[in-house]
PDB file of N, CA and C in Angstrom:
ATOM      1  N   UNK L   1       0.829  -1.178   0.000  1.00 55.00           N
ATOM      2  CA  UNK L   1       0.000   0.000   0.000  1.00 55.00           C
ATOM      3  C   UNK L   1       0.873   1.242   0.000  1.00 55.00           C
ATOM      4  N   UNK L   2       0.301   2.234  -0.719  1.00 69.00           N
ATOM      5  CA  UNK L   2       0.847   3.508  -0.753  1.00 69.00           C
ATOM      6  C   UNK L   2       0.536   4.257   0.403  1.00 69.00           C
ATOM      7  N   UNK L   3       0.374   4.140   1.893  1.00 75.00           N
ATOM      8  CA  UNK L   3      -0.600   4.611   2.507  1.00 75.00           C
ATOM      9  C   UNK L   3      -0.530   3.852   4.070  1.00 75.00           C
ATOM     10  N   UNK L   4      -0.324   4.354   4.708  1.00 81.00           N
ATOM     11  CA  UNK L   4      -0.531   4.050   6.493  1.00 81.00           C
ATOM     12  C   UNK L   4      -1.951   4.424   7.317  1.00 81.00           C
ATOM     13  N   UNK L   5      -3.024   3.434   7.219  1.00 86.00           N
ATOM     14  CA  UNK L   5      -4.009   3.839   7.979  1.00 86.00           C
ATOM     15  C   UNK L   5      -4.044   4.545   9.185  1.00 86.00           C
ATOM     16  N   UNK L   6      -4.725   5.591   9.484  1.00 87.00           N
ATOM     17  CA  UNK L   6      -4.225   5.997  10.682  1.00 87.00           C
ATOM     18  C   UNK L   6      -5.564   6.543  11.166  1.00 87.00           C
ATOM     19  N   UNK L   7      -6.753   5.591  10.922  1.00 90.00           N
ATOM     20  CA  UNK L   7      -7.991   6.407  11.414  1.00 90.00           C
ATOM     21  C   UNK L   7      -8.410   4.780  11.726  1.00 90.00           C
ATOM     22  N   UNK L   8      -8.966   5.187  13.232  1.00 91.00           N
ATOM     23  CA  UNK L   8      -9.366   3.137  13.697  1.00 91.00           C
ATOM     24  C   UNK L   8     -10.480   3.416  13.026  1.00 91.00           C
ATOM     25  N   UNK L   9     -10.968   1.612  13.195  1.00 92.00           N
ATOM     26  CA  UNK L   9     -12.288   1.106  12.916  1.00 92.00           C
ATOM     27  C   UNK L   9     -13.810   2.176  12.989  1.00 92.00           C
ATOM     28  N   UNK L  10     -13.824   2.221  14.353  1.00 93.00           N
ATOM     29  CA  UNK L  10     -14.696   2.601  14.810  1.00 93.00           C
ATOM     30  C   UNK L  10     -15.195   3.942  13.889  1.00 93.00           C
ATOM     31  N   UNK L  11     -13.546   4.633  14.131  1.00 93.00           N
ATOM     32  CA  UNK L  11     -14.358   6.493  13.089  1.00 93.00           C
ATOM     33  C   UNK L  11     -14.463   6.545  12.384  1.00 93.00           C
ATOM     34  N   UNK L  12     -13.506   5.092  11.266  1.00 94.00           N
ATOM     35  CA  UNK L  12     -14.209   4.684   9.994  1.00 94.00           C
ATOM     36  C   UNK L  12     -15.445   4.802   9.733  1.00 94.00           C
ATOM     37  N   UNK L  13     -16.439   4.143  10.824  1.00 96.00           N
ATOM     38  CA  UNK L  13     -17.493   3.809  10.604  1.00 96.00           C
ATOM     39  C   UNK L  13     -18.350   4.889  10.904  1.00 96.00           C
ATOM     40  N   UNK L  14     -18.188   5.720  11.628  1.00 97.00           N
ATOM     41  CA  UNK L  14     -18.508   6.763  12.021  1.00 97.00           C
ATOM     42  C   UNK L  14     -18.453   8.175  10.969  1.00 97.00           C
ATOM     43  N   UNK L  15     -16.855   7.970  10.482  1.00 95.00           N
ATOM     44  CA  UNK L  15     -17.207   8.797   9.240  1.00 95.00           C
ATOM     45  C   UNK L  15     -18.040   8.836   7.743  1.00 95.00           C
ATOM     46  N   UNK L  16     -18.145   7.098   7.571  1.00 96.00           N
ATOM     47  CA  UNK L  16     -19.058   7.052   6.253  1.00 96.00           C
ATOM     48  C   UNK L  16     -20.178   7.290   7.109  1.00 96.00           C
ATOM     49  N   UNK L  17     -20.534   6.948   8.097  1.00 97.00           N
ATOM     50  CA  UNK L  17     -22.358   7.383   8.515  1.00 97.00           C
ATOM     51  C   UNK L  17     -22.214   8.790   8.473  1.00 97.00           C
ATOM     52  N   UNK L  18     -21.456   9.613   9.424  1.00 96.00           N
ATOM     53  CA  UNK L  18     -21.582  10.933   9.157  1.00 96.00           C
ATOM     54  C   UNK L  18     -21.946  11.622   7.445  1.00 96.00           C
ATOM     55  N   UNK L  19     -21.069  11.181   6.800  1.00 95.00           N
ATOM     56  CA  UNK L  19     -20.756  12.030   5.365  1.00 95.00           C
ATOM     57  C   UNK L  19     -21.621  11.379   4.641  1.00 95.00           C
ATOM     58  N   UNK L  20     -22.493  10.437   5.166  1.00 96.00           N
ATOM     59  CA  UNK L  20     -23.427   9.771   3.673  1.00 96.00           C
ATOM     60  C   UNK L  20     -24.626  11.013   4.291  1.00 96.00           C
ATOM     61  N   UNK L  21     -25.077  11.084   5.683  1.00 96.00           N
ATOM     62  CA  UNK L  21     -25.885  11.737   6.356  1.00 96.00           C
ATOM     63  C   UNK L  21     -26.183  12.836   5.520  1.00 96.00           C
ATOM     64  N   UNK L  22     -24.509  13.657   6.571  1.00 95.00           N
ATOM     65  CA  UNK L  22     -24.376  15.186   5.079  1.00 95.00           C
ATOM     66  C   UNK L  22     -24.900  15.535   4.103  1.00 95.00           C
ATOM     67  N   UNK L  23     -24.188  14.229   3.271  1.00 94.00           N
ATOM     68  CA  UNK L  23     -24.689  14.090   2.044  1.00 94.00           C
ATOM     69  C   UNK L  23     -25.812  14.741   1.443  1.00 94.00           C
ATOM     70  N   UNK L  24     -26.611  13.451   2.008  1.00 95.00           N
ATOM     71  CA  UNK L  24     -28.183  13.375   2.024  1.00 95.00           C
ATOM     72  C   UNK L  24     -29.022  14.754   2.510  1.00 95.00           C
ATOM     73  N   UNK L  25     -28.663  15.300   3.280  1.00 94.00           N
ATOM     74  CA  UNK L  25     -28.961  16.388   4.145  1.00 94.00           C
ATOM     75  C   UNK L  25     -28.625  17.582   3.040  1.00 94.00           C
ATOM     76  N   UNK L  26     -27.365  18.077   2.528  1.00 92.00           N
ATOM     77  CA  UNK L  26     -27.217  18.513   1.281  1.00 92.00           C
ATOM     78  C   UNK L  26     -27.852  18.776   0.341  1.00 92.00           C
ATOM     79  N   UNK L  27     -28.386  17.911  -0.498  1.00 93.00           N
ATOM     80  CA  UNK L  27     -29.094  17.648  -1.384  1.00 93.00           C
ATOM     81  C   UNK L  27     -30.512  17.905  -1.053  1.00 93.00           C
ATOM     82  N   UNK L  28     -30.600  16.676  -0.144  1.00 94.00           N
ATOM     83  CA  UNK L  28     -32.152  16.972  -0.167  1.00 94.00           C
ATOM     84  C   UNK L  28     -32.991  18.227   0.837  1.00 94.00           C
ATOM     85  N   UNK L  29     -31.577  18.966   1.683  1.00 92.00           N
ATOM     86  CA  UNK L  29     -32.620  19.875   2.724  1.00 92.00           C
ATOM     87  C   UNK L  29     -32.195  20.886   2.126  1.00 92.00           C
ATOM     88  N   UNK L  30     -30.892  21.249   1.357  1.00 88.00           N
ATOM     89  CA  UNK L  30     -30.346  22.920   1.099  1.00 88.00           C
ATOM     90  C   UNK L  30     -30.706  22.716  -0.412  1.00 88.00           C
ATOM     91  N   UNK L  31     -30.613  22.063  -1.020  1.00 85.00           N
ATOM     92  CA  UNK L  31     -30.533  22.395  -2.274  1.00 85.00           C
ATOM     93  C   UNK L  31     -29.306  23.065  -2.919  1.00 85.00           C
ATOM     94  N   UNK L  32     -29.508  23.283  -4.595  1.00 90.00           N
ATOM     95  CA  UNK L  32     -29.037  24.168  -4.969  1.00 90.00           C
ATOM     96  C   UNK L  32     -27.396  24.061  -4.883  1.00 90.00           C
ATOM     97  N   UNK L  33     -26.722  25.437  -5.113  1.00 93.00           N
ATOM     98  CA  UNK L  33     -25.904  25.724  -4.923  1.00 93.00           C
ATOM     99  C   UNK L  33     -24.673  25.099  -3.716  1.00 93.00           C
ATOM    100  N   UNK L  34     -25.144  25.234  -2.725  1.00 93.00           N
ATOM    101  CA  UNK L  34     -24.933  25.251  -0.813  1.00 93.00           C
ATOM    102  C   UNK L  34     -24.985  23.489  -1.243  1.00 93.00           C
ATOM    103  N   UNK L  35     -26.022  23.045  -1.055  1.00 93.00           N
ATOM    104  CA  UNK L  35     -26.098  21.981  -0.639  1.00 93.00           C
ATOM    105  C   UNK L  35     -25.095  20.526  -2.136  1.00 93.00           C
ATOM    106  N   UNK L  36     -24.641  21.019  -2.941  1.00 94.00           N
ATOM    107  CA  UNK L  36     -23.809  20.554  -3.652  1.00 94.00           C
ATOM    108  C   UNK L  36     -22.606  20.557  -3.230  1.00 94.00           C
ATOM    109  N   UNK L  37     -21.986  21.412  -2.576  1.00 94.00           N
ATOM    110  CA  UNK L  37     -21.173  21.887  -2.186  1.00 94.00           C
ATOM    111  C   UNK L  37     -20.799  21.333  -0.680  1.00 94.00           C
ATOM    112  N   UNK L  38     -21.936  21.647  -0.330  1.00 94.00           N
ATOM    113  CA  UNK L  38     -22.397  20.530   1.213  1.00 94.00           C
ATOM    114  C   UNK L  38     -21.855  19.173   1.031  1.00 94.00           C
ATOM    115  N   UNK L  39     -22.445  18.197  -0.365  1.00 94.00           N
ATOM    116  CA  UNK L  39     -22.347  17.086  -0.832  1.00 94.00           C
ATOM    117  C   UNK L  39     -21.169  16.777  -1.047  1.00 94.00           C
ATOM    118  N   UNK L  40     -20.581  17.716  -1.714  1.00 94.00           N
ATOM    119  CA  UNK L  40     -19.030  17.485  -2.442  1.00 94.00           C
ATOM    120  C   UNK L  40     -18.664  17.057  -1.223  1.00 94.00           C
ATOM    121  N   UNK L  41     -18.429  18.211  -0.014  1.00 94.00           N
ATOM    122  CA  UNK L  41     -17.521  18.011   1.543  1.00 94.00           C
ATOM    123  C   UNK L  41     -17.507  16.634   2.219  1.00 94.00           C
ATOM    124  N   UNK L  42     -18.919  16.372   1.615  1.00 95.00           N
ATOM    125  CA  UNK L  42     -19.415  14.830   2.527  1.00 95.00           C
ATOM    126  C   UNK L  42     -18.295  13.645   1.626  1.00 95.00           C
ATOM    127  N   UNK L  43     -18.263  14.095   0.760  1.00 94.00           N
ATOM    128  CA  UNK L  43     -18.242  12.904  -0.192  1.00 94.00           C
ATOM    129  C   UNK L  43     -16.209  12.605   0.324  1.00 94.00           C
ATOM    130  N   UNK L  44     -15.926  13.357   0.580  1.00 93.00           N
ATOM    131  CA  UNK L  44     -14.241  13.495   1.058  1.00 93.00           C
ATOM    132  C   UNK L  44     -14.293  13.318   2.391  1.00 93.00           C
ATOM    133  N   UNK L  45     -15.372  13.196   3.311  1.00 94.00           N
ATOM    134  CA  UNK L  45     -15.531  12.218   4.562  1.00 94.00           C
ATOM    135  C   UNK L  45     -15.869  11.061   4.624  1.00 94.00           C
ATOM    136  N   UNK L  46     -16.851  10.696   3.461  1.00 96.00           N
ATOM    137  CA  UNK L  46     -16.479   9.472   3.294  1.00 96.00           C
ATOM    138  C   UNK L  46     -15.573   8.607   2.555  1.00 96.00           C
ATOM    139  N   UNK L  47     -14.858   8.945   1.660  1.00 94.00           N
ATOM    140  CA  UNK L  47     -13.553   8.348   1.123  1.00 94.00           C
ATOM    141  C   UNK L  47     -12.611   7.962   2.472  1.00 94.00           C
ATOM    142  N   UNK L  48     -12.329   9.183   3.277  1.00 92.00           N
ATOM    143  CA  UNK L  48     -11.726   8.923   4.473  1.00 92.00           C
ATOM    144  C   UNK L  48     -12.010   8.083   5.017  1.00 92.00           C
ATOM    145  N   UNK L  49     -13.194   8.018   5.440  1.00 94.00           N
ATOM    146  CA  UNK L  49     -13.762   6.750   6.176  1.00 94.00           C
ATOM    147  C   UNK L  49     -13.483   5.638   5.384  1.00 94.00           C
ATOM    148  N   UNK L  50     -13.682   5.369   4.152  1.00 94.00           N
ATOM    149  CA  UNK L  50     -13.823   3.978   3.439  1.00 94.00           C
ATOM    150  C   UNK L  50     -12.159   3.412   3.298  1.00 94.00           C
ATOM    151  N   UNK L  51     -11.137   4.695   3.304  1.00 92.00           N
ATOM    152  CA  UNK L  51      -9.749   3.959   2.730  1.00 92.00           C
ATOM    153  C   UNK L  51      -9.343   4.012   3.972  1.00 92.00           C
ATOM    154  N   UNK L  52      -9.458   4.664   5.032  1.00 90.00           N
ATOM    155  CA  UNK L  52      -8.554   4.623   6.025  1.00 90.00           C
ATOM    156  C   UNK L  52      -7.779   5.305   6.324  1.00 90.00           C
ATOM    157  N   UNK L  53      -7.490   6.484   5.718  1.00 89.00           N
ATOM    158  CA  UNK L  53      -6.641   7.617   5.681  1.00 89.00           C
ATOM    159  C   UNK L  53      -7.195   8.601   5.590  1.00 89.00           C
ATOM    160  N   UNK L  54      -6.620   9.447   6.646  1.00 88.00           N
ATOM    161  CA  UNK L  54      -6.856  10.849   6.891  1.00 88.00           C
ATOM    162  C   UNK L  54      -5.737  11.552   6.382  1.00 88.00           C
ATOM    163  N   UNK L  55      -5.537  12.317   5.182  1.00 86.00           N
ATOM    164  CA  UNK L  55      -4.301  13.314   5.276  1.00 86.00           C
ATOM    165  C   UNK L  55      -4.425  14.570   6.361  1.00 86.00           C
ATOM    166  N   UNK L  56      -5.289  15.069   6.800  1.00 88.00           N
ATOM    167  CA  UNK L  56      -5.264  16.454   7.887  1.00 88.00           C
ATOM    168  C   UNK L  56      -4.513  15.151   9.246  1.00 88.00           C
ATOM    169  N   UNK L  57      -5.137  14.451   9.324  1.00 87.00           N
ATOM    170  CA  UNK L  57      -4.325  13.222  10.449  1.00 87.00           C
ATOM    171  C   UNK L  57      -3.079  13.135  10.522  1.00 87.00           C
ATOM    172  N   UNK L  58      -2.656  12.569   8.887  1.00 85.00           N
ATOM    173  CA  UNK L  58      -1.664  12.359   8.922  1.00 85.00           C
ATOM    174  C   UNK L  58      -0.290  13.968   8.525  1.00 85.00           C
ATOM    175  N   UNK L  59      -1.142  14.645   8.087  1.00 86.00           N
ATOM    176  CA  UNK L  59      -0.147  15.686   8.479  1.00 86.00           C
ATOM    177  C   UNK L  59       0.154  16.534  10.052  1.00 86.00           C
ATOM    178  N   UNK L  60      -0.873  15.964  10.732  1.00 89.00           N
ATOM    179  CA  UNK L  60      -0.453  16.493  12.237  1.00 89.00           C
ATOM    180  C   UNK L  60       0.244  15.367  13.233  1.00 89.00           C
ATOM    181  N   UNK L  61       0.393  14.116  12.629  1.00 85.00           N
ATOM    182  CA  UNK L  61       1.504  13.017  12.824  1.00 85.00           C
ATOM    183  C   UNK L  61       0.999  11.941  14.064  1.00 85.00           C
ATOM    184  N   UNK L  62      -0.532  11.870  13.421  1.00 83.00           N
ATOM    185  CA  UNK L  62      -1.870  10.885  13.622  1.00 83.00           C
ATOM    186  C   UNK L  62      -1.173   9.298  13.307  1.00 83.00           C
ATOM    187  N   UNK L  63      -0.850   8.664  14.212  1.00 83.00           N
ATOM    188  CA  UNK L  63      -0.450   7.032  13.570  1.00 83.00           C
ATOM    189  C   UNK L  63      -1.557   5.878  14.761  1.00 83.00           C
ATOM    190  N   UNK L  64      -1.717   4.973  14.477  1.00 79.00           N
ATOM    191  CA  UNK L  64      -2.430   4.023  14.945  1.00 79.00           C
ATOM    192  C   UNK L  64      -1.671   3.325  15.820  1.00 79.00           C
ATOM    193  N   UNK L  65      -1.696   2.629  17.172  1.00 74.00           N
ATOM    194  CA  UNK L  65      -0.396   2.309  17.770  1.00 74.00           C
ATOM    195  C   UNK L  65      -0.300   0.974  16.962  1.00 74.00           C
ATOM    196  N   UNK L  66       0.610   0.204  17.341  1.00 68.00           N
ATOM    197  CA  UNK L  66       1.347  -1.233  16.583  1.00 68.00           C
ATOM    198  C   UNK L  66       0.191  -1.941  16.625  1.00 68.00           C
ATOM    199  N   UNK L  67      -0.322  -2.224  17.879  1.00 59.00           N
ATOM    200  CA  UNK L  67      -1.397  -3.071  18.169  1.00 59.00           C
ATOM    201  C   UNK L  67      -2.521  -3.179  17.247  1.00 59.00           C
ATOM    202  N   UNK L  68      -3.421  -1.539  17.040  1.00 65.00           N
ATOM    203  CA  UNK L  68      -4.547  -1.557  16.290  1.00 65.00           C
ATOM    204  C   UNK L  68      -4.258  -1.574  14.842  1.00 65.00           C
ATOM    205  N   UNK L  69      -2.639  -1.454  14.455  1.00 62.00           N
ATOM    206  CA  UNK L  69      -2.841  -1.042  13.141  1.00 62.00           C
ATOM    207  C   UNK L  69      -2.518  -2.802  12.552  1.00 62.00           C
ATOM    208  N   UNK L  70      -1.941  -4.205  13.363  1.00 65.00           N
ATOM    209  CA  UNK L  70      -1.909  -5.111  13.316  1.00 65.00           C
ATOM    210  C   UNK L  70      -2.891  -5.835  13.318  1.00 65.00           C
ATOM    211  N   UNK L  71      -3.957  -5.282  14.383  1.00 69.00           N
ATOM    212  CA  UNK L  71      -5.491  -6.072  13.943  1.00 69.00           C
ATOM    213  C   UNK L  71      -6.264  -5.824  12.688  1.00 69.00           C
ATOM    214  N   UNK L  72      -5.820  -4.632  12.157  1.00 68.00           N
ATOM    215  CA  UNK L  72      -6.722  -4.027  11.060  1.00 68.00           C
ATOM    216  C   UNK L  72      -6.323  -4.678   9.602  1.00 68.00           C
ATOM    217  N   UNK L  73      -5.030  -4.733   9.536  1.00 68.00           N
ATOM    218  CA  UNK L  73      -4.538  -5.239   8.646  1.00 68.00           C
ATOM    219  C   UNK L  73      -4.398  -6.941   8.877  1.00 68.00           C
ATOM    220  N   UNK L  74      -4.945  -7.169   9.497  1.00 67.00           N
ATOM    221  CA  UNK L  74      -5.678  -8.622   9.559  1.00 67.00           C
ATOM    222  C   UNK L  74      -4.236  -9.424  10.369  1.00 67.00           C
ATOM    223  N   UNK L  75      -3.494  -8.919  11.007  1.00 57.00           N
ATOM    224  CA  UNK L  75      -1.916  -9.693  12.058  1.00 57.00           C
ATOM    225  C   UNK L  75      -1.294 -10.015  10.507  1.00 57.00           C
ATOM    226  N   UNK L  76      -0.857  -9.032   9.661  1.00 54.00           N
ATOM    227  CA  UNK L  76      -0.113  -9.022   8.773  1.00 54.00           C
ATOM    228  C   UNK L  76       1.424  -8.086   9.204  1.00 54.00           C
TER     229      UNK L  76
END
């Protein structure tokens, strides 16, 4: 991988629910302009969530300790 996960499980999961929410909320409550724009934002919280990487994380020097980043990657 090109790439060091550095966001656990959990906010994974937490971030695609958040940003699909957004999303949805976007579109269907603002409309228009705003709420595309709304959408776009969501849509780069959930990528985060889905790959596992945060760059704002990992540029403030966000790492997973040995332990969680060994369970995630399956004790590879």
């Amino acid at each position: 991988m090109f790439y060091v996960k550095n966001v656990p499980n959990w906010e994974r999961a937490l971030r695609v629910a958040a940003g699909v929410i957004a999303a949805w909320a976007g579109i269907a409550m603002l409309g228009g302009l705003w709420g595309l724009v709304l959408a776009a934002s969501a849509s780069g919280i959930v990528a985060s969530g889905l790959f596992g990487f945060c760059p704002m994380c990992a540029l403030v020097g966000r790492r997973l300790d040995k332990a969680q980043a060994a369970k995630q990657s399956g004790g590879l």
